[in-house]
mmCIF file of C-alpha atoms in Angstrom:
data_model
loop_
_atom_site.group_PDB
_atom_site.id
_atom_site.type_symbol
_atom_site.label_atom_id
_atom_site.label_comp_id
_atom_site.label_asym_id
_atom_site.label_seq_id
_atom_site.Cartn_x
_atom_site.Cartn_y
_atom_site.Cartn_z
ATOM 1 C CA MET A 1 84.148 104.674 118.893
ATOM 2 C CA LYS A 2 82.323 101.462 118.158
ATOM 3 C CA ILE A 3 82.255 100.361 114.577
ATOM 4 C CA SER A 4 80.126 97.949 112.396
ATOM 5 C CA ALA A 5 83.000 96.266 111.008
ATOM 6 C CA ARG A 6 82.648 92.434 111.988
ATOM 7 C CA ASN A 7 86.324 91.475 112.135
ATOM 8 C CA ARG A 8 88.868 92.590 114.790
ATOM 9 C CA LEU A 9 92.024 90.587 114.922
ATOM 10 C CA LYS A 10 94.258 91.318 117.716
ATOM 11 C CA GLY A 11 97.883 91.273 117.274
ATOM 12 C CA ARG A 12 101.336 92.965 117.657
ATOM 13 C CA ILE A 13 102.776 95.391 115.139
ATOM 14 C CA VAL A 14 105.968 94.014 113.654
ATOM 15 C CA GLU A 15 106.651 96.539 110.943
ATOM 16 C CA VAL A 16 105.745 100.007 109.816
ATOM 17 C CA ARG A 17 107.138 101.112 106.324
ATOM 18 C CA LYS A 18 106.135 104.420 104.963
ATOM 19 C CA GLY A 19 106.102 104.892 101.213
ATOM 20 C CA ALA A 20 105.417 108.129 99.401
ATOM 21 C CA THR A 21 101.759 108.288 100.345
ATOM 22 C CA THR A 22 100.898 104.753 101.305
ATOM 23 C CA ALA A 23 102.135 102.734 104.424
ATOM 24 C CA HIS A 24 102.333 99.111 104.852
ATOM 25 C CA VAL A 25 101.766 97.975 108.561
ATOM 26 C CA ARG A 26 102.394 94.282 109.492
ATOM 27 C CA LEU A 27 100.951 92.832 112.493
ATOM 28 C CA GLU A 28 101.522 89.279 113.800
ATOM 29 C CA VAL A 29 98.174 87.794 114.651
ATOM 30 C CA GLY A 30 98.292 84.337 116.225
ATOM 31 C CA GLY A 31 101.384 83.333 114.386
ATOM 32 C CA THR A 32 100.336 84.918 110.926
ATOM 33 C CA VAL A 33 101.559 88.220 109.599
ATOM 34 C CA VAL A 34 98.725 90.330 108.338
ATOM 35 C CA THR A 35 99.550 93.224 106.122
ATOM 36 C CA ALA A 36 97.504 96.476 105.980
ATOM 37 C CA SER A 37 97.930 99.199 103.217
ATOM 38 C CA ILE A 38 96.873 102.407 104.904
ATOM 39 C CA THR A 39 97.727 106.112 104.453
ATOM 40 C CA ASN A 40 101.076 107.757 105.941
ATOM 41 C CA GLU A 41 98.736 110.106 107.641
ATOM 42 C CA ALA A 42 96.893 107.390 109.598
ATOM 43 C CA VAL A 43 100.187 106.051 110.708
ATOM 44 C CA ASP A 44 101.239 109.436 111.990
ATOM 45 C CA GLU A 45 97.852 110.317 113.629
ATOM 46 C CA LEU A 46 97.723 107.022 115.381
ATOM 47 C CA GLY A 47 101.476 107.008 116.091
ATOM 48 C CA LEU A 48 101.900 103.502 114.915
ATOM 49 C CA LYS A 49 105.154 101.706 115.669
ATOM 50 C CA ALA A 50 106.570 98.191 115.980
ATOM 51 C CA GLY A 51 105.770 96.566 119.170
ATOM 52 C CA GLN A 52 102.547 98.051 119.847
ATOM 53 C CA GLU A 53 99.281 95.940 120.432
ATOM 54 C CA ALA A 54 96.821 96.701 117.630
ATOM 55 C CA TYR A 55 93.856 95.281 115.887
ATOM 56 C CA ALA A 56 93.631 94.329 112.081
ATOM 57 C CA ILE A 57 89.934 95.494 111.202
ATOM 58 C CA VAL A 58 88.145 94.211 108.217
ATOM 59 C CA LYS A 59 84.655 94.710 106.838
ATOM 60 C CA ALA A 60 82.913 91.415 106.287
ATOM 61 C CA SER A 61 82.154 92.272 102.611
ATOM 62 C CA ASP A 62 85.946 92.459 102.083
ATOM 63 C CA VAL A 63 86.662 88.984 103.173
ATOM 64 C CA MET A 64 86.838 86.046 100.685
ATOM 65 C CA ILE A 65 86.899 82.326 101.266
ATOM 66 C CA GLY A 66 89.549 80.148 99.932
ATOM 67 C CA LEU A 67 89.942 76.390 99.747
ATOM 68 C CA ASP A 68 92.997 74.211 99.269
ATOM 69 C CA GLY A 69 93.258 72.269 96.101
ATOM 70 C CA MET B 1 95.647 79.635 91.590
ATOM 71 C CA LYS B 2 98.153 81.867 93.212
ATOM 72 C CA ILE B 3 96.665 85.278 94.188
ATOM 73 C CA SER B 4 98.253 88.612 95.075
ATOM 74 C CA ALA B 5 96.006 89.145 98.203
ATOM 75 C CA ARG B 6 98.481 89.410 101.087
ATOM 76 C CA ASN B 7 96.452 87.998 103.839
ATOM 77 C CA ARG B 8 95.347 84.281 104.197
ATOM 78 C CA LEU B 9 94.169 83.152 107.571
ATOM 79 C CA LYS B 10 93.532 79.480 108.088
ATOM 80 C CA GLY B 11 90.544 78.352 109.972
ATOM 81 C CA ARG B 12 87.573 76.213 110.055
ATOM 82 C CA ILE B 13 84.024 77.071 108.955
ATOM 83 C CA VAL B 14 81.646 77.192 111.810
ATOM 84 C CA GLU B 15 78.584 78.531 110.097
ATOM 85 C CA VAL B 16 77.274 79.022 106.461
ATOM 86 C CA ARG B 17 74.016 81.043 106.349
ATOM 87 C CA LYS B 18 72.543 81.995 102.971
ATOM 88 C CA GLY B 19 70.356 84.905 102.437
ATOM 89 C CA ALA B 20 68.321 86.005 99.525
ATOM 90 C CA THR B 21 71.483 86.797 97.487
ATOM 91 C CA THR B 22 74.397 87.095 100.020
ATOM 92 C CA ALA B 23 75.691 84.630 102.373
ATOM 93 C CA HIS B 24 77.580 84.959 105.535
ATOM 94 C CA VAL B 25 80.328 82.549 106.262
ATOM 95 C CA ARG B 26 81.966 82.277 109.690
ATOM 96 C CA LEU B 27 85.476 80.871 110.231
ATOM 97 C CA GLU B 28 87.205 80.122 113.391
ATOM 98 C CA VAL B 29 90.639 81.581 113.019
ATOM 99 C CA GLY B 30 92.723 81.028 116.116
ATOM 100 C CA GLY B 31 89.974 81.368 118.624
ATOM 101 C CA THR B 32 88.514 84.481 116.788
ATOM 102 C CA VAL B 33 85.441 84.282 114.512
ATOM 103 C CA VAL B 34 85.888 85.883 111.055
ATOM 104 C CA THR B 35 82.803 86.732 109.040
ATOM 105 C CA ALA B 36 82.832 86.799 105.178
ATOM 106 C CA SER B 37 79.962 88.258 103.210
ATOM 107 C CA ILE B 38 79.983 86.577 99.991
ATOM 108 C CA THR B 39 77.578 85.640 97.156
ATOM 109 C CA ASN B 40 75.217 82.498 97.476
ATOM 110 C CA GLU B 41 76.701 81.268 94.210
ATOM 111 C CA ALA B 42 80.317 81.170 95.555
ATOM 112 C CA VAL B 43 78.950 79.149 98.520
ATOM 113 C CA ASP B 44 77.449 76.736 96.044
ATOM 114 C CA GLU B 45 80.349 76.595 93.709
ATOM 115 C CA LEU B 46 82.898 75.820 96.409
ATOM 116 C CA GLY B 47 80.519 73.725 98.325
ATOM 117 C CA LEU B 48 81.051 75.389 101.659
ATOM 118 C CA LYS B 49 79.823 73.909 104.716
ATOM 119 C CA ALA B 50 80.479 73.846 108.544
ATOM 120 C CA GLY B 51 83.440 71.808 109.521
ATOM 121 C CA GLN B 52 85.606 72.441 106.488
ATOM 122 C CA GLU B 53 89.181 73.878 106.658
ATOM 123 C CA ALA B 54 89.257 77.091 104.830
ATOM 124 C CA TYR B 55 91.021 80.459 104.527
ATOM 125 C CA ALA B 56 89.772 83.901 105.039
ATOM 126 C CA ILE B 57 91.447 85.926 102.297
ATOM 127 C CA VAL B 58 91.774 89.771 102.406
ATOM 128 C CA LYS B 59 93.485 92.174 100.188
ATOM 129 C CA ALA B 60 96.017 94.477 102.106
ATOM 130 C CA SER B 61 94.128 97.714 101.080
ATOM 131 C CA ASP B 62 91.050 96.372 102.748
ATOM 132 C CA VAL B 63 92.600 96.160 106.243
ATOM 133 C CA MET B 64 92.530 98.870 108.739
ATOM 134 C CA ILE B 65 94.394 99.353 112.007
ATOM 135 C CA GLY B 66 92.655 100.047 115.312
ATOM 136 C CA LEU B 67 94.070 100.896 118.583
ATOM 137 C CA ASP B 68 92.525 100.437 122.017
ATOM 138 C CA GLY B 69 91.467 103.647 123.881
ATOM 139 C CA MET C 1 88.836 102.178 119.583
ATOM 140 C CA LYS C 2 90.850 104.525 117.386
ATOM 141 C CA ILE C 3 90.893 103.489 113.784
ATOM 142 C CA SER C 4 93.150 104.339 110.770
ATOM 143 C CA ALA C 5 90.164 104.880 108.351
ATOM 144 C CA ARG C 6 90.539 108.592 107.338
ATOM 145 C CA ASN C 7 86.920 109.476 106.713
ATOM 146 C CA ARG C 8 84.424 109.951 109.472
ATOM 147 C CA LEU C 9 81.211 111.971 108.428
ATOM 148 C CA LYS C 10 78.829 112.778 111.302
ATOM 149 C CA GLY C 11 75.242 112.413 110.683
ATOM 150 C CA ARG C 12 71.875 111.029 111.856
ATOM 151 C CA ILE C 13 70.452 107.702 111.111
ATOM 152 C CA VAL C 14 67.132 108.076 108.984
ATOM 153 C CA GLU C 15 66.463 104.567 108.134
ATOM 154 C CA VAL C 16 67.617 101.057 109.034
ATOM 155 C CA ARG C 17 66.284 98.319 106.767
ATOM 156 C CA LYS C 18 67.407 94.702 107.462
ATOM 157 C CA GLY C 19 67.326 92.188 104.603
ATOM 158 C CA ALA C 20 67.743 88.419 104.877
ATOM 159 C CA THR C 21 71.612 88.907 105.822
ATOM 160 C CA THR C 22 72.512 92.392 104.712
ATOM 161 C CA ALA C 23 71.102 95.664 106.071
ATOM 162 C CA HIS C 24 71.029 99.115 104.626
ATOM 163 C CA VAL C 25 71.465 102.124 106.911
ATOM 164 C CA ARG C 26 70.681 105.471 105.786
ATOM 165 C CA LEU C 27 72.393 108.632 107.445
ATOM 166 C CA GLU C 28 71.726 112.185 106.782
ATOM 167 C CA VAL C 29 75.004 113.893 106.580
ATOM 168 C CA GLY C 30 74.743 117.717 106.008
ATOM 169 C CA GLY C 31 71.875 117.428 103.767
ATOM 170 C CA THR C 32 72.937 114.466 101.789
ATOM 171 C CA VAL C 33 71.880 110.857 102.466
ATOM 172 C CA VAL C 34 74.620 108.285 102.753
ATOM 173 C CA THR C 35 73.861 104.647 102.304
ATOM 174 C CA ALA C 36 75.897 101.990 104.285
ATOM 175 C CA SER C 37 75.430 98.273 103.321
ATOM 176 C CA ILE C 38 76.552 96.340 106.489
ATOM 177 C CA THR C 39 75.572 92.930 108.217
ATOM 178 C CA ASN C 40 72.333 92.508 110.107
ATOM 179 C CA GLU C 41 74.449 91.368 113.013
ATOM 180 C CA ALA C 42 76.288 94.781 113.122
ATOM 181 C CA VAL C 43 72.919 96.465 113.183
ATOM 182 C CA ASP C 44 71.873 94.323 116.211
ATOM 183 C CA GLU C 45 75.177 94.580 118.009
ATOM 184 C CA LEU C 46 75.345 98.420 117.779
ATOM 185 C CA GLY C 47 71.705 98.698 118.401
ATOM 186 C CA LEU C 48 71.362 101.086 115.335
ATOM 187 C CA LYS C 49 67.933 102.856 114.842
ATOM 188 C CA ALA C 50 66.542 105.931 113.155
ATOM 189 C CA GLY C 51 67.214 109.174 114.970
ATOM 190 C CA GLN C 52 70.636 108.134 116.443
ATOM 191 C CA GLU C 53 73.705 110.099 115.979
ATOM 192 C CA ALA C 54 76.287 108.054 113.981
ATOM 193 C CA TYR C 55 79.156 108.427 111.750
ATOM 194 C CA ALA C 56 79.673 107.099 108.077
ATOM 195 C CA ILE C 57 83.226 105.647 108.079
ATOM 196 C CA VAL C 58 85.088 105.009 104.975
ATOM 197 C CA LYS C 59 88.646 103.982 104.208
ATOM 198 C CA ALA C 60 90.462 106.372 101.925
ATOM 199 C CA SER C 61 91.285 103.638 99.370
ATOM 200 C CA ASP C 62 87.486 103.252 98.935
ATOM 201 C CA VAL C 63 86.835 106.673 97.952
ATOM 202 C CA MET C 64 86.699 107.770 94.228
ATOM 203 C CA ILE C 65 86.607 111.152 92.710
ATOM 204 C CA GLY C 66 84.051 112.272 90.151
ATOM 205 C CA LEU C 67 83.732 115.474 88.081
ATOM 206 C CA ASP C 68 80.549 116.884 86.474
ATOM 207 C CA GLY C 69 80.418 116.757 82.630
ATOM 208 C CA MET D 1 78.126 108.138 82.723
ATOM 209 C CA LYS D 2 75.552 107.184 85.395
ATOM 210 C CA ILE D 3 76.964 104.928 88.020
ATOM 211 C CA SER D 4 75.377 102.461 90.577
ATOM 212 C CA ALA D 5 77.475 103.800 93.582
ATOM 213 C CA ARG D 6 74.989 105.086 96.206
ATOM 214 C CA ASN D 7 77.044 107.823 97.696
ATOM 215 C CA ARG D 8 78.129 111.155 96.012
ATOM 216 C CA LEU D 9 79.254 113.901 98.327
ATOM 217 C CA LYS D 10 79.865 117.200 96.588
ATOM 218 C CA GLY D 11 82.812 119.352 97.709
ATOM 219 C CA ARG D 12 85.777 121.324 96.576
ATOM 220 C CA ILE D 13 89.351 119.871 96.304
ATOM 221 C CA VAL D 14 91.738 121.380 98.827
ATOM 222 C CA GLU D 15 94.798 119.337 98.054
ATOM 223 C CA VAL D 16 96.252 116.857 95.475
ATOM 224 C CA ARG D 17 99.466 115.109 96.525
ATOM 225 C CA LYS D 18 100.839 112.582 94.184
ATOM 226 C CA GLY D 19 103.181 109.812 95.422
ATOM 227 C CA ALA D 20 105.231 107.343 93.450
ATOM 228 C CA THR D 21 102.071 105.606 92.093
ATOM 229 C CA THR D 22 99.214 106.541 94.427
ATOM 230 C CA ALA D 23 97.844 110.028 94.878
ATOM 231 C CA HIS D 24 95.976 111.470 97.921
ATOM 232 C CA VAL D 25 93.138 113.890 96.974
ATOM 233 C CA ARG D 26 91.464 115.787 99.660
ATOM 234 C CA LEU D 27 88.030 117.452 99.316
ATOM 235 C CA GLU D 28 86.193 119.599 101.689
ATOM 236 C CA VAL D 29 82.603 118.412 101.958
ATOM 237 C CA GLY D 30 80.255 120.592 104.233
ATOM 238 C CA GLY D 31 83.190 121.412 106.604
ATOM 239 C CA THR D 32 84.672 117.930 106.792
ATOM 240 C CA VAL D 33 87.567 116.945 104.864
ATOM 241 C CA VAL D 34 87.325 113.595 102.807
ATOM 242 C CA THR D 35 90.609 111.780 101.718
ATOM 243 C CA ALA D 36 90.577 109.609 98.399
ATOM 244 C CA SER D 37 93.503 107.476 97.724
ATOM 245 C CA ILE D 38 93.439 107.063 93.958
ATOM 246 C CA THR D 39 96.060 106.340 91.118
ATOM 247 C CA ASN D 40 98.247 109.005 89.996
ATOM 248 C CA GLU D 41 96.879 108.353 86.291
ATOM 249 C CA ALA D 42 93.292 109.097 87.413
ATOM 250 C CA VAL D 43 94.592 112.415 88.713
ATOM 251 C CA ASP D 44 96.185 113.126 85.445
ATOM 252 C CA GLU D 45 93.272 111.970 83.252
ATOM 253 C CA LEU D 46 90.766 113.873 85.115
ATOM 254 C CA GLY D 47 93.059 116.966 85.578
ATOM 255 C CA LEU D 48 92.332 117.259 89.235
ATOM 256 C CA LYS D 49 93.753 120.221 91.181
ATOM 257 C CA ALA D 50 92.916 122.350 94.070
ATOM 258 C CA GLY D 51 90.030 124.630 93.926
ATOM 259 C CA GLN D 52 87.826 122.397 91.716
ATOM 260 C CA GLU D 53 84.224 121.341 92.380
ATOM 261 C CA ALA D 54 84.255 117.393 92.669
ATOM 262 C CA TYR D 55 82.469 114.548 94.212
ATOM 263 C CA ALA D 56 83.581 111.856 96.651
ATOM 264 C CA ILE D 57 82.003 108.729 95.440
ATOM 265 C CA VAL D 58 81.717 105.643 97.498
ATOM 266 C CA LYS D 59 79.878 102.367 97.039
ATOM 267 C CA ALA D 60 77.456 101.481 99.836
ATOM 268 C CA SER D 61 79.286 98.260 100.649
ATOM 269 C CA ASP D 62 82.249 100.245 101.481
ATOM 270 C CA VAL D 63 80.629 102.409 104.147
ATOM 271 C CA MET D 64 80.811 101.368 107.842
ATOM 272 C CA ILE D 65 78.859 102.757 110.774
ATOM 273 C CA GLY D 66 80.316 104.168 113.929
ATOM 274 C CA LEU D 67 79.046 105.112 117.187
ATOM 275 C CA ASP D 68 80.460 107.424 119.968
ATOM 276 C CA GLY D 69 81.344 105.761 123.146
ATOM 277 C CA MET E 1 79.959 112.246 85.508
ATOM 278 C CA LYS E 2 83.690 111.377 84.939
ATOM 279 C CA ILE E 3 85.057 109.090 87.507
ATOM 280 C CA SER E 4 88.669 108.119 88.862
ATOM 281 C CA ALA E 5 87.994 104.335 88.779
ATOM 282 C CA ARG E 6 90.466 102.920 86.275
ATOM 283 C CA ASN E 7 88.576 99.978 85.139
ATOM 284 C CA ARG E 8 85.464 100.186 82.892
ATOM 285 C CA LEU E 9 84.549 96.820 81.025
ATOM 286 C CA LYS E 10 81.801 97.278 78.378
ATOM 287 C CA GLY E 11 79.317 94.434 78.246
ATOM 288 C CA ARG E 12 75.645 93.604 78.001
ATOM 289 C CA ILE E 13 73.512 92.779 81.052
ATOM 290 C CA VAL E 14 72.333 89.039 81.155
ATOM 291 C CA GLU E 15 70.594 88.925 84.524
ATOM 292 C CA VAL E 16 69.266 91.015 87.257
ATOM 293 C CA ARG E 17 68.397 89.290 90.285
ATOM 294 C CA LYS E 18 67.038 91.284 93.243
ATOM 295 C CA GLY E 19 67.380 89.970 96.855
ATOM 296 C CA ALA E 20 65.989 91.455 100.011
ATOM 297 C CA THR E 21 68.393 94.408 99.938
ATOM 298 C CA THR E 22 71.181 93.390 97.636
ATOM 299 C CA ALA E 23 71.026 92.687 93.849
ATOM 300 C CA HIS E 24 73.238 90.605 91.566
ATOM 301 C CA VAL E 25 73.751 91.935 88.116
ATOM 302 C CA ARG E 26 75.605 89.883 85.530
ATOM 303 C CA LEU E 27 77.088 91.268 82.449
ATOM 304 C CA GLU E 28 78.698 89.416 79.610
ATOM 305 C CA VAL E 29 82.081 91.055 78.886
ATOM 306 C CA GLY E 30 83.853 89.684 75.913
ATOM 307 C CA GLY E 31 82.603 85.998 76.502
ATOM 308 C CA THR E 32 83.110 86.233 80.444
ATOM 309 C CA VAL E 33 80.413 86.785 82.838
ATOM 310 C CA VAL E 34 80.998 89.429 85.433
ATOM 311 C CA THR E 35 78.898 89.662 88.519
ATOM 312 C CA ALA E 36 78.329 92.898 90.369
ATOM 313 C CA SER E 37 76.792 92.836 93.891
ATOM 314 C CA ILE E 38 74.918 96.275 94.269
ATOM 315 C CA THR E 39 71.869 97.663 96.037
ATOM 316 C CA ASN E 40 68.288 97.085 94.962
ATOM 317 C CA GLU E 41 67.961 100.833 94.838
ATOM 318 C CA ALA E 42 70.672 101.230 92.350
ATOM 319 C CA VAL E 43 68.943 98.720 90.161
ATOM 320 C CA ASP E 44 65.777 100.702 90.349
ATOM 321 C CA GLU E 45 67.297 104.144 89.934
ATOM 322 C CA LEU E 46 69.407 103.107 86.777
ATOM 323 C CA GLY E 47 66.440 100.837 85.414
ATOM 324 C CA LEU E 48 68.907 97.955 84.947
ATOM 325 C CA LYS E 49 67.610 95.156 83.004
ATOM 326 C CA ALA E 50 68.859 92.148 80.888
ATOM 327 C CA GLY E 51 69.612 93.190 77.336
ATOM 328 C CA GLN E 52 71.014 96.486 78.189
ATOM 329 C CA GLU E 53 74.639 97.697 77.295
ATOM 330 C CA ALA E 54 76.434 98.517 80.507
ATOM 331 C CA TYR E 55 79.811 98.895 82.124
ATOM 332 C CA ALA E 56 81.442 96.937 85.006
ATOM 333 C CA ILE E 57 83.399 99.537 86.892
ATOM 334 C CA VAL E 58 86.142 98.560 89.229
ATOM 335 C CA LYS E 59 88.500 100.848 91.241
ATOM 336 C CA ALA E 60 92.111 99.753 90.681
ATOM 337 C CA SER E 61 92.603 99.082 94.355
ATOM 338 C CA ASP E 62 89.992 96.349 94.243
ATOM 339 C CA VAL E 63 91.698 94.388 91.441
ATOM 340 C CA MET E 64 93.918 91.549 92.535
ATOM 341 C CA ILE E 65 96.166 89.493 90.293
ATOM 342 C CA GLY E 66 96.079 85.597 89.970
ATOM 343 C CA LEU E 67 98.452 83.202 88.352
ATOM 344 C CA ASP E 68 97.691 79.629 87.188
ATOM 345 C CA GLY E 69 99.485 76.884 89.096
ATOM 346 C CA MET F 1 93.706 77.571 95.979
ATOM 347 C CA LYS F 2 90.038 77.900 94.973
ATOM 348 C CA ILE F 3 88.642 81.374 95.929
ATOM 349 C CA SER F 4 85.147 82.753 96.323
ATOM 350 C CA ALA F 5 85.673 85.828 94.293
ATOM 351 C CA ARG F 6 83.195 85.733 91.389
ATOM 352 C CA ASN F 7 85.208 87.557 88.733
ATOM 353 C CA ARG F 8 88.185 86.234 86.982
ATOM 354 C CA LEU F 9 89.421 87.834 83.738
ATOM 355 C CA LYS F 10 92.008 86.287 81.758
ATOM 356 C CA GLY F 11 94.621 88.363 80.136
ATOM 357 C CA ARG F 12 98.201 89.245 79.688
ATOM 358 C CA ILE F 13 100.339 91.450 81.742
ATOM 359 C CA VAL F 14 101.538 94.575 79.756
ATOM 360 C CA GLU F 15 103.208 96.598 82.437
ATOM 361 C CA VAL F 16 104.383 96.261 86.102
ATOM 362 C CA ARG F 17 105.408 99.520 87.731
ATOM 363 C CA LYS F 18 106.569 99.370 91.391
ATOM 364 C CA GLY F 19 106.145 102.556 93.557
ATOM 365 C CA ALA F 20 107.455 103.101 97.014
ATOM 366 C CA THR F 21 105.116 100.515 98.455
ATOM 367 C CA THR F 22 102.341 100.089 95.992
ATOM 368 C CA ALA F 23 102.592 98.583 92.402
ATOM 369 C CA HIS F 24 100.346 99.084 89.387
ATOM 370 C CA VAL F 25 99.985 96.019 87.184
ATOM 371 C CA ARG F 26 98.273 96.364 83.747
ATOM 372 C CA LEU F 27 96.753 93.518 82.043
ATOM 373 C CA GLU F 28 95.317 93.458 78.582
ATOM 374 C CA VAL F 29 91.917 91.644 78.776
ATOM 375 C CA GLY F 30 90.025 91.205 75.461
ATOM 376 C CA GLY F 31 91.390 94.496 74.074
ATOM 377 C CA THR F 32 90.809 96.570 77.273
ATOM 378 C CA VAL F 33 93.515 97.493 79.744
ATOM 379 C CA VAL F 34 92.695 96.565 83.538
ATOM 380 C CA THR F 35 94.749 98.224 86.245
ATOM 381 C CA ALA F 36 95.459 96.456 89.623
ATOM 382 C CA SER F 37 96.895 98.383 92.397
ATOM 383 C CA ILE F 38 98.656 95.769 94.650
ATOM 384 C CA THR F 39 101.623 95.735 96.995
ATOM 385 C CA ASN F 40 105.226 95.512 95.656
ATOM 386 C CA GLU F 41 105.607 92.450 97.856
ATOM 387 C CA ALA F 42 102.836 90.595 95.819
ATOM 388 C CA VAL F 43 104.521 91.494 92.632
ATOM 389 C CA ASP F 44 107.886 89.934 93.911
ATOM 390 C CA GLU F 45 106.211 86.945 95.581
ATOM 391 C CA LEU F 46 104.410 86.027 92.415
ATOM 392 C CA GLY F 47 107.223 87.175 90.068
ATOM 393 C CA LEU F 48 104.938 89.193 88.014
ATOM 394 C CA LYS F 49 106.376 90.734 84.679
ATOM 395 C CA ALA F 50 105.085 92.042 81.437
ATOM 396 C CA GLY F 51 104.209 89.321 78.844
ATOM 397 C CA GLN F 52 102.924 86.682 81.444
ATOM 398 C CA GLU F 53 99.275 85.253 81.302
ATOM 399 C CA ALA F 54 97.442 86.213 84.450
ATOM 400 C CA TYR F 55 94.029 87.103 85.766
ATOM 401 C CA ALA F 56 92.404 90.044 87.103
ATOM 402 C CA ILE F 57 90.312 88.834 90.158
ATOM 403 C CA VAL F 58 87.467 90.992 91.538
ATOM 404 C CA LYS F 59 85.014 90.239 94.449
ATOM 405 C CA ALA F 60 81.606 90.840 93.175
ATOM 406 C CA SER F 61 80.882 93.484 95.967
ATOM 407 C CA ASP F 62 83.559 95.549 94.423
ATOM 408 C CA VAL F 63 81.996 95.842 91.017
ATOM 409 C CA MET F 64 79.746 98.882 90.252
ATOM 410 C CA ILE F 65 77.559 99.235 87.096
ATOM 411 C CA GLY F 66 77.660 102.296 84.819
ATOM 412 C CA LEU F 67 75.365 103.337 82.072
ATOM 413 C CA ASP F 68 76.206 105.736 79.313
ATOM 414 C CA GLY F 69 74.336 109.030 79.305
#
């Protein structure tokens, strides 16, 4: 599937931690760790586990800009 | 201000394009361009312009995971 | 690409309206019209136009529940 | 209350699963299951349970567009 | 309609500015101005204009926490 | 850090409840309680606890408008 979301950051999954309903998936993307909060069901359906190549995908309207200082 | 958002990707602004009410700010982050859709007012208040160091900031609940194939 | 977003509603695009930076894409999904607010660039990259089959995709954490009354 | 969110999909709740803090509510909407990730408190306050008619409500800026292929 | 979104802040609309597709609505809520970025269509459908009592409504998963310093 | 998010509501934390992965933080803001659903890790990193002054921070594109009636 092609998707309209503008932002796709390629990385490698370093941790998958499932909670009661919500899982946290951490990817290393160019030396930075990105955390995704997704459903346990998505983790199971995609078979996500540490070591896999994956993308962090973010819609442009969910990105803010920060400046130091 | 310290903020709870988990994801802060450091980069450099490569384009600021203001629309009628909504602006698109593009940052280069480790060789990938990240697009943020924010208000024109935020662009003005922060004085955002191409060449600045800045962060793309994303709440963990706004990050999805994608797999190739 | 396979994506973690839980909700994929199949429909047909009935209108694409581009603004200065933000486009509104309307899909008919089972008799209901769904509106997506996405970037003009996404419209161009995907070549979206009325008549196409497409999916409305929504992350579970962006869905609210409403009750009548 | 009338609300600005553009997307209201009528369906029937097929499952309510509460976690430690976050609940998953599943609605059948025209043959497709839609998952909403909401707080346990919202489930309690609205008295949500399987069998009820309800709406999945989504702000237009939270809808992405996908294409096959 | 009753809605699962946890946060409803009562205020008064102080400005409605429509763009090409996206409008900015500003409410004064207890001495603070809250900005909502919504579709022009929502503004028209609800008949929003300065002076009206209205609510800023936010899903709990879209609220971040900030600390000074 | 300065951030593009338009909405910063000052208040006092009245409750921090951690779940398996997701925490709910409640702030009293001018007599109204605002609920934020954030990661447990953010709670730990910021050291959030009841009694602290804090801000509820919301991106303008995540604010909806509601009207009575």
